[in-house]
CSV table of C-alpha atoms in Angstrom, one decimal:
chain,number,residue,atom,x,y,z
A,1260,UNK,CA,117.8,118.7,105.4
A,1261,UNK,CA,117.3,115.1,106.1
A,1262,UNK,CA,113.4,115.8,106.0
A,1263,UNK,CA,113.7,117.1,102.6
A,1264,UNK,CA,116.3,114.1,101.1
A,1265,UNK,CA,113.9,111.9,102.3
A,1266,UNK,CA,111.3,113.0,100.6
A,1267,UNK,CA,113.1,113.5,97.6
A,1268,UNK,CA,114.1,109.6,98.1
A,1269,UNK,CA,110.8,108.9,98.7
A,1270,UNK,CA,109.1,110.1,95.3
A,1271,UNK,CA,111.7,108.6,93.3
A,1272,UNK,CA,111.1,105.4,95.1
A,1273,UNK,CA,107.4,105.3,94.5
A,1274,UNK,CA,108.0,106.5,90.7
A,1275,UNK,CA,110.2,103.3,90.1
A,1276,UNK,CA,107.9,101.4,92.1
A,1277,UNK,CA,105.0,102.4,89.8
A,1278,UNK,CA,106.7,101.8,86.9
A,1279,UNK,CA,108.0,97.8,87.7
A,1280,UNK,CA,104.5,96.8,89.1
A,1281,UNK,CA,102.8,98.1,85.8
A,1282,UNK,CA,103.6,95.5,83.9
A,1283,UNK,CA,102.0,93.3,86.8
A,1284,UNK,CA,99.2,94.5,88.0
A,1285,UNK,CA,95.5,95.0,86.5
A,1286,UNK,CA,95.2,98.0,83.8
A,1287,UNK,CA,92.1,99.9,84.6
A,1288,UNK,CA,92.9,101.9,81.4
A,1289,UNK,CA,92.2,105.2,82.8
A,1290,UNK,CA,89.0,104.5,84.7
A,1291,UNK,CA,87.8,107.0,87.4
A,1292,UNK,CA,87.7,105.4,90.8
A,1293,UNK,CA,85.1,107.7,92.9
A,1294,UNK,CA,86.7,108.2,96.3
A,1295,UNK,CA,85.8,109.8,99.4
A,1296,UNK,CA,86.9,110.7,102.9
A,1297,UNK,CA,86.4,113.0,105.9
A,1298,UNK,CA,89.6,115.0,105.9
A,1299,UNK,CA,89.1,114.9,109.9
A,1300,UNK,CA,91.8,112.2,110.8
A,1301,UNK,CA,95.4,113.4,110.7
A,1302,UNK,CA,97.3,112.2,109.3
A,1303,UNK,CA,95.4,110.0,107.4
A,1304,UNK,CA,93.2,112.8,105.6
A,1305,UNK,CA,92.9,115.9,106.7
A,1306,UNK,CA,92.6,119.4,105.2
A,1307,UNK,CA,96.4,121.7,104.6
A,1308,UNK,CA,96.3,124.7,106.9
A,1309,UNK,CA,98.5,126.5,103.7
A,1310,UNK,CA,96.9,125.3,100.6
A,1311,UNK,CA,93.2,124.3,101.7
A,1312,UNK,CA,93.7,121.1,100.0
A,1313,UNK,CA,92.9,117.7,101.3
A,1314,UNK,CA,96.5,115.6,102.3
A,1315,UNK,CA,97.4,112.7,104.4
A,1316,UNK,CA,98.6,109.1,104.3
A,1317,UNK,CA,95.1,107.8,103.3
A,1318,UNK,CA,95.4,110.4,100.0
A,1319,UNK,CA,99.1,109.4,99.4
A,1320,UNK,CA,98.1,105.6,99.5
A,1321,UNK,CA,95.1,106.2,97.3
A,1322,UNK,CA,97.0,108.2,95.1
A,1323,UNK,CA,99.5,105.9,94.4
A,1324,UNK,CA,97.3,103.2,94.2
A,1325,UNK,CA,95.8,105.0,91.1
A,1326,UNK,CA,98.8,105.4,89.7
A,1327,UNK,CA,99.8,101.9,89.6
A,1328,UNK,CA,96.5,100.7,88.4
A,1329,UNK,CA,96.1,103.2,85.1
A,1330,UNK,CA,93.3,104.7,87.1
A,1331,UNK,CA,92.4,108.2,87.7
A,1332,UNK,CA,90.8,109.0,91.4
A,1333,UNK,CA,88.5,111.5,91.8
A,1334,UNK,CA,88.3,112.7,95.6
A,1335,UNK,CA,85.0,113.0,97.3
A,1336,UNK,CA,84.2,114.1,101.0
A,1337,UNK,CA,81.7,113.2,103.4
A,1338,UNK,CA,81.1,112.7,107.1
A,1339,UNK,CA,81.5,109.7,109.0
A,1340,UNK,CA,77.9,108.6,109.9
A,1341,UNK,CA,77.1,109.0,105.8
A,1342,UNK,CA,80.3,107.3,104.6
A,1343,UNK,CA,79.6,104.1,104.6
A,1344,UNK,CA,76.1,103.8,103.6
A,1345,UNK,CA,77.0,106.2,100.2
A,1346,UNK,CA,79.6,103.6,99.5
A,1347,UNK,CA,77.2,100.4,100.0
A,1348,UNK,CA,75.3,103.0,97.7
A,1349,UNK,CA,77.3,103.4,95.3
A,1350,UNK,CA,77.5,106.8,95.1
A,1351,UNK,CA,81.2,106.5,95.8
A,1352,UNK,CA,83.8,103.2,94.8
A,1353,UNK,CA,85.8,103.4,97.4
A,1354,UNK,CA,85.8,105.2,100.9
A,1355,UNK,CA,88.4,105.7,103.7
A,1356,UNK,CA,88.6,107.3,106.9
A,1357,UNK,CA,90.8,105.6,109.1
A,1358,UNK,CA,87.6,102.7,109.4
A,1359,UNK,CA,88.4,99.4,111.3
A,1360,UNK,CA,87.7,96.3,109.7
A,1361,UNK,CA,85.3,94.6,112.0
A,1362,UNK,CA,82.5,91.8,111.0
A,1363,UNK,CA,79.2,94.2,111.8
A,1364,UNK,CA,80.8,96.5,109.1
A,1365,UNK,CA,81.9,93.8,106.6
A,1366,UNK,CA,77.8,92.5,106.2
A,1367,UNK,CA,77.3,95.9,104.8
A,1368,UNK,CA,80.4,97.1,102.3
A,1369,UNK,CA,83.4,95.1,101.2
A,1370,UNK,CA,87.0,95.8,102.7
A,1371,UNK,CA,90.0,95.7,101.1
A,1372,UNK,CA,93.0,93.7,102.9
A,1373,UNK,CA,94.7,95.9,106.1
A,1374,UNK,CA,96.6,98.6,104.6
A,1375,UNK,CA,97.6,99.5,108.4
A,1376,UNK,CA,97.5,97.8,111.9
A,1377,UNK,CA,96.7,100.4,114.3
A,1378,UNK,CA,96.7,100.0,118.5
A,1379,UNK,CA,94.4,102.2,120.8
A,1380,UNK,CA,95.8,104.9,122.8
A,1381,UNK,CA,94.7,107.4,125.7
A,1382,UNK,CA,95.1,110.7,124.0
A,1383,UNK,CA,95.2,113.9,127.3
A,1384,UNK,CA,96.5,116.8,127.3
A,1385,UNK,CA,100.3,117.4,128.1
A,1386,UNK,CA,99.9,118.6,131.6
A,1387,UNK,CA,97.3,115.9,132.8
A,1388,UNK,CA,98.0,114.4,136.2
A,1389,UNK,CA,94.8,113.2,137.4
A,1390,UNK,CA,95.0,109.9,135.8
A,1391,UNK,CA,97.4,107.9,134.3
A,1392,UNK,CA,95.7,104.9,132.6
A,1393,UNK,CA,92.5,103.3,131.7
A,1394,UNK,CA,91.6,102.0,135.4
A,1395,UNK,CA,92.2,105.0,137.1
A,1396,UNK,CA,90.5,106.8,134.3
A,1397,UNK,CA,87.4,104.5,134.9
A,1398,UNK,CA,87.4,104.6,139.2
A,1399,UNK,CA,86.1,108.5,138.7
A,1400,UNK,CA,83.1,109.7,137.7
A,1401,UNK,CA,84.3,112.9,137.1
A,1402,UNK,CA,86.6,112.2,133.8
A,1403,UNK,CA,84.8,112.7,130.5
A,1404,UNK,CA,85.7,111.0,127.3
A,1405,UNK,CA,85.1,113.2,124.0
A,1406,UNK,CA,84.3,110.7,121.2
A,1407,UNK,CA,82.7,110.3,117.6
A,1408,UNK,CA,79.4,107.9,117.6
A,1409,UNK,CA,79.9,104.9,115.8
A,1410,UNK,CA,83.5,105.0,116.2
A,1411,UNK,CA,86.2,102.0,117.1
A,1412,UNK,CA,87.1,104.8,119.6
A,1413,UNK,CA,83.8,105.4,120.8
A,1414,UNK,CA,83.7,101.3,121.5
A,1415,UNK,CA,87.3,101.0,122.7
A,1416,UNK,CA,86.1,103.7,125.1
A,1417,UNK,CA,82.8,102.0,126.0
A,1418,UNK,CA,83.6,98.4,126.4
A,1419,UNK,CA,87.6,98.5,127.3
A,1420,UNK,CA,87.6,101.2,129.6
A,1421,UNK,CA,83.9,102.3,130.4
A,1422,UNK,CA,80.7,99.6,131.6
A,1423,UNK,CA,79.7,98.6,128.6
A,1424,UNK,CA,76.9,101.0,128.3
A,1425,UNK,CA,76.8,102.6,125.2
A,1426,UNK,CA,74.4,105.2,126.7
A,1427,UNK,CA,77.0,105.9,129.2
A,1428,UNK,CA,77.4,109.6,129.8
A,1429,UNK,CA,80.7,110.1,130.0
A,1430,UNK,CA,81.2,110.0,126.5
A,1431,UNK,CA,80.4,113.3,124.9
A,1432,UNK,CA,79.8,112.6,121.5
A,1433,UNK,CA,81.4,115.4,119.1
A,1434,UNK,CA,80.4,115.3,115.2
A,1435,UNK,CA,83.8,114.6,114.2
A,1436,UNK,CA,87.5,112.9,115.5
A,1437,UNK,CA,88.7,116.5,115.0
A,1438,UNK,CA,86.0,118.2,117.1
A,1439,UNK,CA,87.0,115.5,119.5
A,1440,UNK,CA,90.4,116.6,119.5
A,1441,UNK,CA,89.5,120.3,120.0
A,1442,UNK,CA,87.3,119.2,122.8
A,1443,UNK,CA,90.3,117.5,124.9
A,1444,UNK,CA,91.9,120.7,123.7
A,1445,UNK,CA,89.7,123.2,125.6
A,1446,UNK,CA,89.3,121.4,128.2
A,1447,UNK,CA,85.8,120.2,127.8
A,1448,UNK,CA,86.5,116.0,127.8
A,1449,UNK,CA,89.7,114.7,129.7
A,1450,UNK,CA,90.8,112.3,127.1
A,1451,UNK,CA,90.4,111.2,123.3
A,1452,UNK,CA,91.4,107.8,122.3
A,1453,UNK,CA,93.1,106.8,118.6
A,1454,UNK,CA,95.0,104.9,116.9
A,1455,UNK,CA,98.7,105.4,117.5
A,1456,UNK,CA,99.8,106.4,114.3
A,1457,UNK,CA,97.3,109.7,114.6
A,1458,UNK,CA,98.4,110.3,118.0
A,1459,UNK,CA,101.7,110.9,116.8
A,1460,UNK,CA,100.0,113.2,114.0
A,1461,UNK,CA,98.6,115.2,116.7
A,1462,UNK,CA,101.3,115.5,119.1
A,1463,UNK,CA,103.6,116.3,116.2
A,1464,UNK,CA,101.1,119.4,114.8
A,1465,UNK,CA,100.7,120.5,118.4
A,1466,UNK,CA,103.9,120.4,120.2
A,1467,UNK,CA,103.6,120.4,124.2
A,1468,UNK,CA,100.0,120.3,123.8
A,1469,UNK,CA,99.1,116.6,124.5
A,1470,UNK,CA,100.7,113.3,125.6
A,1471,UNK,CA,99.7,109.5,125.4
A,1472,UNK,CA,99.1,107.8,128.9
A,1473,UNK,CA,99.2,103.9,129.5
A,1474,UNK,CA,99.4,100.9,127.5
A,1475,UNK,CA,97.4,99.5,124.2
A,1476,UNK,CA,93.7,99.0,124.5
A,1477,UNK,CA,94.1,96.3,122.0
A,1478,UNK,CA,94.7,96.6,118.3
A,1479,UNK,CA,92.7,96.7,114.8
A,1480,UNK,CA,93.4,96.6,111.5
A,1481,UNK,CA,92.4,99.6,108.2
A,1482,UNK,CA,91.0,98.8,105.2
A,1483,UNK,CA,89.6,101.0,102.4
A,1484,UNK,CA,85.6,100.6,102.1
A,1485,UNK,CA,84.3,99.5,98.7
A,1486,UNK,CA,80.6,99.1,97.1
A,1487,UNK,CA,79.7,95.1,97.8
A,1488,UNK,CA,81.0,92.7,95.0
A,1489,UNK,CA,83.3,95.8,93.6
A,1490,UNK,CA,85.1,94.8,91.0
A,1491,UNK,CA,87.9,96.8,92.0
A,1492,UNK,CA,88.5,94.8,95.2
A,1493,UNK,CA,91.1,92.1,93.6
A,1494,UNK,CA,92.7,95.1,91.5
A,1495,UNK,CA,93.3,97.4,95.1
A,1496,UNK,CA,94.4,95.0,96.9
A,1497,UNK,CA,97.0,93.5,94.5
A,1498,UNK,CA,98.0,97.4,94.4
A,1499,UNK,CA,98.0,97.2,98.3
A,1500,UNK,CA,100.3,94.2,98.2
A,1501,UNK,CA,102.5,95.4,95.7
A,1502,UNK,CA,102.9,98.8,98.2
A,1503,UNK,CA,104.0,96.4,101.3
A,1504,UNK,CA,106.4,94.7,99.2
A,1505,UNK,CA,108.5,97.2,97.4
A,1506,UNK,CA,108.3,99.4,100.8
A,1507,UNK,CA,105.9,102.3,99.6
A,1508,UNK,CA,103.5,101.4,103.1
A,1509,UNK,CA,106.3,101.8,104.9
A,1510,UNK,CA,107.7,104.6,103.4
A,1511,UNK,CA,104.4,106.1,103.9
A,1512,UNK,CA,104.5,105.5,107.3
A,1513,UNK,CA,107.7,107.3,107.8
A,1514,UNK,CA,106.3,110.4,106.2
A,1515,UNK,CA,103.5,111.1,107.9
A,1516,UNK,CA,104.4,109.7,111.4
A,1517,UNK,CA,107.7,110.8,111.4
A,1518,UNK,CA,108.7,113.5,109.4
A,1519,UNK,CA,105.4,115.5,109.4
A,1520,UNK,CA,105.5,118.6,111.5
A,1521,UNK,CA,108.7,117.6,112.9
């Protein structure tokens, strides 16, 4: 019952929200904003077991963000290794996927401010006892990270934890987060690392299934991907600001962190 006030609380908030920042912010008069995602990150996007529809904080956010601007978004998927290269293409405006803003990344798209700071976390499963941090991950050869190439986990995992060699072959690289996840699942990589707002999305979808071992492996911050010298970069991120100021981001948060699956 309290799930389901909140909620209710929730979209009334982000209605009034909408409706006092419209007088503010850029009109886009209707425009279609092209964006596109994985749906392989819960909670940020990923693909509802009962509908077969793509949901998450990243389509909530994006959503809104439409909304606020007088702008209609159209959803697009693609995988990770293509994402950002479509955008720089302009085949897509705007792109998200959980995607770190780092300097290499910024010389080829534009990022919109942080819409979410995010630490990095050992993802195992639940009944793990071999290990129970990075360094005694790292003394034996035997433990196997599962990762996604080109990934801030697959970098986290190789310079943080690992020797700096990104040919190192104890990652296994999966084609997506999710795989990755179903990998640690199986049995087939001893840990996964994320972000700690999805590692709370997975715990909460698979209860008893996996844990979080040891501290932070240092933090980063998300921003949505658009086509370089986009002219809807000062329009999202006014949108973005508005959100953290009225409460939606955190509201968001609370959602999908939270309440999801609980």
């Amino acid at each position: 019952m309290t799930s389901l006030l909140f909620r209710v609380a929730l979209i009334i908030a982000v209605s009034i929200s909408s409706i006092s920042f419209a007088a503010t912010l850029p009109d886009l008069k209707g425009r279609t904003i092209l964006a596109v995602t994985e749906n392989a990150y819960t909670p940020l996007n990923f693909v509802d077991a009962d509908t077969g529809k793509g949901i998450g904080w990243e389509y909530d956010a994006m959503n809104e963000i439409g909304k606020r601007l007088n702008a209609k978004i159209e959803w697009h998927l693609s995988s990770w290794d293509t994402m950002i290269q479509a955008v720089k293409q302009n085949q897509y405006d705007i792109g998200m996927d959980g995607i770190t803003i780092n300097e290499e990344r910024a010389q080829q798209i534009d990022f919109s401010i942080p819409y979410m700071t995010a630490q990095q976390f050992m993802l195992v499963r639940a009944d793990e006892e071999r290990f129970q941090d990075a360094e005694s991950f790292a003394a034996n050869d035997d433990f196997q990270f599962g990762a996604q190439a080109g990934t801030t986990n697959f970098y986290v995992a190789v310079y943080n934890v690992l020797d700096g060699d990104e040919n190192n072959s104890r990652i296994t690289l999966l084609e997506t987060f999710g795989a990755s996840v179903q990998a640690l699942k199986s049995g087939d990589v001893d840990s996964v690392l994320m972000d700690s707002a999805s590692a709370r999305g997975y715990i909460g979808a698979n209860p008893g299934q996996f844990k979080v071992i040891g501290g932070p492996l240092g933090s980063e911050d998300f921003g949505f991907i658009l086509t370089p010298d986009s002219d809807l970069l000062k329009p999202v991120n006014a949108a973005i600001e508005s959100m953290r100021k009225d409460g939606t981001l955190e509201a968001l948060n609370k959602k999908w962190f939270f309440d999801y699956n609980q």
